[in-house]
Coordinates of N, CA and C in Angstrom, one line a residue:
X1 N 14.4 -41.7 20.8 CA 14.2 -40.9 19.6 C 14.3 -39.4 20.0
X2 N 14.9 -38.5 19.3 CA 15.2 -37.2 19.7 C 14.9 -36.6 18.0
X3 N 13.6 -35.6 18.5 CA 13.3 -34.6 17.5 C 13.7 -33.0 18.0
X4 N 14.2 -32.6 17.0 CA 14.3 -30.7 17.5 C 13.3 -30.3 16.1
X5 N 12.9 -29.3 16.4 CA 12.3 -28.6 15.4 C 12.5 -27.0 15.1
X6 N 13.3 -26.5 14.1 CA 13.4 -25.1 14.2 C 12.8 -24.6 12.9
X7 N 12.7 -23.2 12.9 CA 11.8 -22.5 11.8 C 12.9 -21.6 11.0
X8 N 13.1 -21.7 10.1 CA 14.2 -20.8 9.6 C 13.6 -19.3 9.0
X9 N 14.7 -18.6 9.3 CA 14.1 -17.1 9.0 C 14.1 -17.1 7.4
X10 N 13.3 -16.4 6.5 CA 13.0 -16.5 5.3 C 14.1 -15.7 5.1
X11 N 14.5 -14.4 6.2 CA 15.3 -13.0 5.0 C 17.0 -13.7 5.4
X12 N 17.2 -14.4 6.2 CA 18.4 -14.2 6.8 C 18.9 -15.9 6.8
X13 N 19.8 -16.3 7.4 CA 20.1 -17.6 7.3 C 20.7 -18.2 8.9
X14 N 19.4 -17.5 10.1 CA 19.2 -17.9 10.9 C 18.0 -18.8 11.1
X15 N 18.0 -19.7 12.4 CA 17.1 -20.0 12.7 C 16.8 -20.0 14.1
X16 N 15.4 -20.6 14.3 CA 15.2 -20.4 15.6 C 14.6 -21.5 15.6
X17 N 14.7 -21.9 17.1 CA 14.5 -23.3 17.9 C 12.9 -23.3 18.7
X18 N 12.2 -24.0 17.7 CA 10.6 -24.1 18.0 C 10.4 -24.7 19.1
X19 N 11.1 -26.1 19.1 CA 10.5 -27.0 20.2 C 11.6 -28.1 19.8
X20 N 11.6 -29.1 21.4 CA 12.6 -30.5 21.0 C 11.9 -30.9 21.9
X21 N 11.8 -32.2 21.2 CA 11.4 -33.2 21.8 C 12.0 -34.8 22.1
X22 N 12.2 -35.0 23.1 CA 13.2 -36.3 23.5 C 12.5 -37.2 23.8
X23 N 12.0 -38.5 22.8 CA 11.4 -39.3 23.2 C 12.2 -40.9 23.9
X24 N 11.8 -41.3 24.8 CA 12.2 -42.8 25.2 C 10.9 -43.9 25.4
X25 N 11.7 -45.0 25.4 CA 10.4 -46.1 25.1 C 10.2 -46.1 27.2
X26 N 9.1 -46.0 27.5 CA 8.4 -46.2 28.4 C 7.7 -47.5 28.7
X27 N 8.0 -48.0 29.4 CA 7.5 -49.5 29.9 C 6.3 -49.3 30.9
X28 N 6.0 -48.3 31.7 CA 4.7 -47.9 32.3 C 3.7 -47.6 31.4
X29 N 2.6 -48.2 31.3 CA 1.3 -47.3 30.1 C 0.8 -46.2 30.8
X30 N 0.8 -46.1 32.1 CA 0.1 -45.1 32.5 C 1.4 -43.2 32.3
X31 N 2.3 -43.5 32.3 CA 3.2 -42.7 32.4 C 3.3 -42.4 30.4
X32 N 2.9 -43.4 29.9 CA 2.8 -43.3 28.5 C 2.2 -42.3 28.1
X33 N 1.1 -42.7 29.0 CA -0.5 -41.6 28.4 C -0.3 -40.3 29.1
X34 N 0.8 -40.1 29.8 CA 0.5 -39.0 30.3 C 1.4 -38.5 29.9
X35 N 2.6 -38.6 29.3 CA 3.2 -37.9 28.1 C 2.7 -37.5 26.5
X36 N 2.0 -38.6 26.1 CA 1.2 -38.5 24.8 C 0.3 -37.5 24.9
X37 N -0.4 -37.5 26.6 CA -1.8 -36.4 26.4 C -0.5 -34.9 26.7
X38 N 0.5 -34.5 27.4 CA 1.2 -33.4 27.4 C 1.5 -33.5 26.3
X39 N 2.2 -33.9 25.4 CA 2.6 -33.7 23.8 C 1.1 -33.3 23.0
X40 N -0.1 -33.9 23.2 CA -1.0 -33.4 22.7 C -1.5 -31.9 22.7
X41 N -1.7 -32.0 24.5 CA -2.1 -30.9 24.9 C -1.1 -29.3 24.3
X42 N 0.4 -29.8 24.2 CA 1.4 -28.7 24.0 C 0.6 -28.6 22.1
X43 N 1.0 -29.8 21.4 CA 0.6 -29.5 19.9 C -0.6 -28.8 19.5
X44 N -1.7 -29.0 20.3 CA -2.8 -28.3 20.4 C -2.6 -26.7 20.5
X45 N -2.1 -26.7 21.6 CA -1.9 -25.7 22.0 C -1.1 -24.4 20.8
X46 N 0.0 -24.8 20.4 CA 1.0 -24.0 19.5 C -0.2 -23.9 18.2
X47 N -1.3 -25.1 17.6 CA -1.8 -25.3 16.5 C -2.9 -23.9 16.8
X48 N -3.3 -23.9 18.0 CA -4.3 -23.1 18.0 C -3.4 -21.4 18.3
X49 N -2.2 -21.3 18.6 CA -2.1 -19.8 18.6 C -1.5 -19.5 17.0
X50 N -0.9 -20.2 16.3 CA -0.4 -20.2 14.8 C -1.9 -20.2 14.2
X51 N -3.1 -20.8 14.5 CA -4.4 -20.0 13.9 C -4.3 -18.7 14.5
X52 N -4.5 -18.4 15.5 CA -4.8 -17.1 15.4 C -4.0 -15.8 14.8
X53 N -2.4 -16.3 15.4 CA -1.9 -15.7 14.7 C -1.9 -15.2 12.8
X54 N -2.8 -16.2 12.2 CA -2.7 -16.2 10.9 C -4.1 -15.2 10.8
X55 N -5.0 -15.6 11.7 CA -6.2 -15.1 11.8 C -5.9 -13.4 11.7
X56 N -4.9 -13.0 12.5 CA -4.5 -11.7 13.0 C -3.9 -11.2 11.9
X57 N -3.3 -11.8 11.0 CA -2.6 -11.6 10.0 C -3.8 -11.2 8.3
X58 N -4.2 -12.1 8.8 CA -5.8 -11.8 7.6 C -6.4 -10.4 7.8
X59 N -6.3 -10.3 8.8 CA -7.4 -9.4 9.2 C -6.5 -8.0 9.3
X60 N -5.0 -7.3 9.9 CA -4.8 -7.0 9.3 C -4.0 -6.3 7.3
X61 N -4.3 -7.7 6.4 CA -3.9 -7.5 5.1 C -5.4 -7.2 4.6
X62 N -6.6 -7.7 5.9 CA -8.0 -6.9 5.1 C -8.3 -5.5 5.3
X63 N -7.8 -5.0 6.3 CA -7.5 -3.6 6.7 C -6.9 -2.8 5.9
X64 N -5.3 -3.4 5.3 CA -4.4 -2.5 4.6 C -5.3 -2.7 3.1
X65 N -6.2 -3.8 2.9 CA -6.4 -4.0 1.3 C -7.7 -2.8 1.5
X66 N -8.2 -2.5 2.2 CA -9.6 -1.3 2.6 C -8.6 -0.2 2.3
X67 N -7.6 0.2 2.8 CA -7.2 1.5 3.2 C -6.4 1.6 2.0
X68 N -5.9 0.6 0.9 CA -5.7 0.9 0.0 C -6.5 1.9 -1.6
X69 N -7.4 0.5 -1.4 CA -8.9 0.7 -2.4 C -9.2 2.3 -1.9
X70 N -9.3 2.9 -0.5 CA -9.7 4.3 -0.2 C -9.0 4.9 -0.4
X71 N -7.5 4.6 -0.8 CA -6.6 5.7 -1.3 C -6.4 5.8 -2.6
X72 N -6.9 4.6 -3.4 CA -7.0 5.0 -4.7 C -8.0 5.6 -5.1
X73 N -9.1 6.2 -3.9 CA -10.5 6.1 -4.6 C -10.1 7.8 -4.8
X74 N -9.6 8.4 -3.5 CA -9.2 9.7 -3.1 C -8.4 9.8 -4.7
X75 N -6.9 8.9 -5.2 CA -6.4 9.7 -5.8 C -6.8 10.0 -7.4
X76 N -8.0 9.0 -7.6 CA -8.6 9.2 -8.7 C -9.7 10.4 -8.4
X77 N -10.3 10.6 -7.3 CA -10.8 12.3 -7.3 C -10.0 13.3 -7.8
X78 N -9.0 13.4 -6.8 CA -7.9 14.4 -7.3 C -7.6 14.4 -8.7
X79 N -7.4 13.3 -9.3 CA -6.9 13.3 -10.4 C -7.8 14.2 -11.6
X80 N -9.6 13.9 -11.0 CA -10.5 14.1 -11.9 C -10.4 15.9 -11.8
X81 N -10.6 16.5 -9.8 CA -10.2 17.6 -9.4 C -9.2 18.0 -10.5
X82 N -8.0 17.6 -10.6 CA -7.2 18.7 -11.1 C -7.4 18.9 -12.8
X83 N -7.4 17.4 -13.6 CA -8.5 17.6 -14.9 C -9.4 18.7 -14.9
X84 N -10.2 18.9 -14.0 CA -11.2 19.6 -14.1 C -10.7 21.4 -14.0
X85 N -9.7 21.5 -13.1 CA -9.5 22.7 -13.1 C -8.6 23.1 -14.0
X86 N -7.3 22.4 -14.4 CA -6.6 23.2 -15.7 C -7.9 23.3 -16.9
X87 N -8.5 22.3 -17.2 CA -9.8 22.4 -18.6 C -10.2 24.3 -18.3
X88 N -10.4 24.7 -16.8 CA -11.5 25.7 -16.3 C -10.2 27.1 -16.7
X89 N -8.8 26.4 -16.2 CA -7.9 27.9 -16.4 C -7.7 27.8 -17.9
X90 N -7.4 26.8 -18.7 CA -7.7 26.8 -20.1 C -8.8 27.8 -20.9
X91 N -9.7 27.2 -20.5 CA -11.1 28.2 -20.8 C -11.0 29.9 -20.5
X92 N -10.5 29.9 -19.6 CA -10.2 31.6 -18.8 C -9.3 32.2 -19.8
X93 N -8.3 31.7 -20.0 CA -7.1 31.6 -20.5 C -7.2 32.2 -22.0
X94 N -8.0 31.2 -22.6 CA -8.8 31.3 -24.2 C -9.3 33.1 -24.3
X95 N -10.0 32.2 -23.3 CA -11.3 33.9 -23.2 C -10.8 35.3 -23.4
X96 N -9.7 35.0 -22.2 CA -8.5 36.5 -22.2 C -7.8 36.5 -23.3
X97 N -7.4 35.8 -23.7 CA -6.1 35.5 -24.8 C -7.0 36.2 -26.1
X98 N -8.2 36.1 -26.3 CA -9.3 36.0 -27.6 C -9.4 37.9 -27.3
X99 N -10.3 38.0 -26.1 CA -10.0 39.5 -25.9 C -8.8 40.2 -26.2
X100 N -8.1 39.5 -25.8 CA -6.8 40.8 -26.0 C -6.7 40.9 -27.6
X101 N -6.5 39.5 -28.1 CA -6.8 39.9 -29.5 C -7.2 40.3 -30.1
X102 N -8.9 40.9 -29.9 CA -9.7 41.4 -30.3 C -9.1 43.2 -30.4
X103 N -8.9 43.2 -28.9 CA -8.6 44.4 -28.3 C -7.3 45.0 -29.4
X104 N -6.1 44.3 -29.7 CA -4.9 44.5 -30.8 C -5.7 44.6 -32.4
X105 N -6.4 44.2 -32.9 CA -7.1 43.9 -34.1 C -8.0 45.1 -34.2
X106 N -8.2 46.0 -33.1 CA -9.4 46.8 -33.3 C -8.5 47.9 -33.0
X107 N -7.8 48.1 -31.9 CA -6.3 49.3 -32.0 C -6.0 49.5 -33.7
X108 N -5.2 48.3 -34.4 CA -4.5 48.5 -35.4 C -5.4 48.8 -36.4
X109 N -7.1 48.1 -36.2 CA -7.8 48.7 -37.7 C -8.2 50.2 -37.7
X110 N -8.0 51.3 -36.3 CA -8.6 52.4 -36.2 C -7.1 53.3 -36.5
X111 N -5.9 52.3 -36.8 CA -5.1 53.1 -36.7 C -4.3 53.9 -35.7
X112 N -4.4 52.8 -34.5 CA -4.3 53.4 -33.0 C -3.2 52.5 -32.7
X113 N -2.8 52.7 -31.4 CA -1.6 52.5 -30.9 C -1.9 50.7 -30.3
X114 N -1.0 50.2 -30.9 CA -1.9 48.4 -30.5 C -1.7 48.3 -29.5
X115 N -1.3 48.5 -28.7 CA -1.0 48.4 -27.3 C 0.1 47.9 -26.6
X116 N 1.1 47.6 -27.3 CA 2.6 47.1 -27.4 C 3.7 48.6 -26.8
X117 N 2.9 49.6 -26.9 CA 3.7 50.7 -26.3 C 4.9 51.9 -28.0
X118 N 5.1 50.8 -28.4 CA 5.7 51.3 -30.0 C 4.8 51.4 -31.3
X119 N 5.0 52.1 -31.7 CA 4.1 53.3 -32.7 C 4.6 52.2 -33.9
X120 N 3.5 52.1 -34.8 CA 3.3 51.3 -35.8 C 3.9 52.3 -36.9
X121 N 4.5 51.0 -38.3 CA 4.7 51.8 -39.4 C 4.8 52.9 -39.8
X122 N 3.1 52.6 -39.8 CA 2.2 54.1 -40.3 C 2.4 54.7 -39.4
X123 N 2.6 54.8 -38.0 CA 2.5 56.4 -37.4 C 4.1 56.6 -37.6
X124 N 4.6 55.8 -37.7 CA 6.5 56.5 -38.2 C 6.6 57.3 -39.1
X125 N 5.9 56.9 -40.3 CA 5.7 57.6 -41.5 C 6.2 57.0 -42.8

C-alpha cells in the first residue's frame, strides 16, 4: 500500500508534499511494531507542532484583535477631539462675526463710516 499526502496551497494551484508513506505486509511482528510505533511516534509528532502552530496563530489574531479595539478607541477620541474643537471655532467665530455686526450697525446708526472704507449714501449726498 502506498500513501502520499500533500496540502494544497489555498491562493495558488500548487502543492506541497507533506509526507509518503510506503506500506508492505511484514511477516515479522516484532519489525511490525516497530514501524507502527515510528508511524506513531512521526503522527504524534506533526499532530503536536500543527497544535502549536495553530496555538501561535490564536495568539497572534488575539494580539491584532487588542491592537485593533485600541485603535478604534484612539480614533473615536480624535473623532470626539476634533467635534469638540470646530463646535469651540464656531463659537469664536459667532462671537466675532456678532461683534463686527454690532460694530457696522452702530457706525451706520451715528451716521459714520461702516467700516467698508466707502462713504455711504448719505455722506455722497
Amino acid at each position: 500500500l502506498r500513501v502520499e499526502v500533500k496540502e494544497r496551497n489555498k491562493d495558488s494551484k500548487t502543492s506541497v508534499r507533506v509526507a509518503h508513506v510506503e506500506l508492505r505486509r511484514e511477516r515479522d511482528p516484532d519489525t511490525a511494531k516497530q514501524i507502527s510505533a515510528r508511524l506513531l511516534k512521526a503522527s504524534t509528532h506533526s499532530l503536536r507542532a500543527a497544535t502549536n502552530e495553530r496555538r501561535n496563530f490564536a495568539e497572534q489574531v488575539g494580539k491584532l484583535q487588542a491592537q485593533v479595539t485600541e485603535l478604534e478607541e484612539v480614533l473615536e477620541e480624535a473623532h470626539i477631539a476634533k467635534k469638540t474643537s470646530e463646535n469651540q471655532l464656531f463659537e469664536k467665530f459667532v462671537l466675532v462675526l456678532n461683534a463686527k455686526k454690532a460694530a457696522l450697525r452702530a457706525a451706520l446708526e451715528s451716521g459714520g463710516d461702516d467700516g467698508d472704507g466707502y462713504a455711504t449714501d448719505e455722506e455722497r449726498g
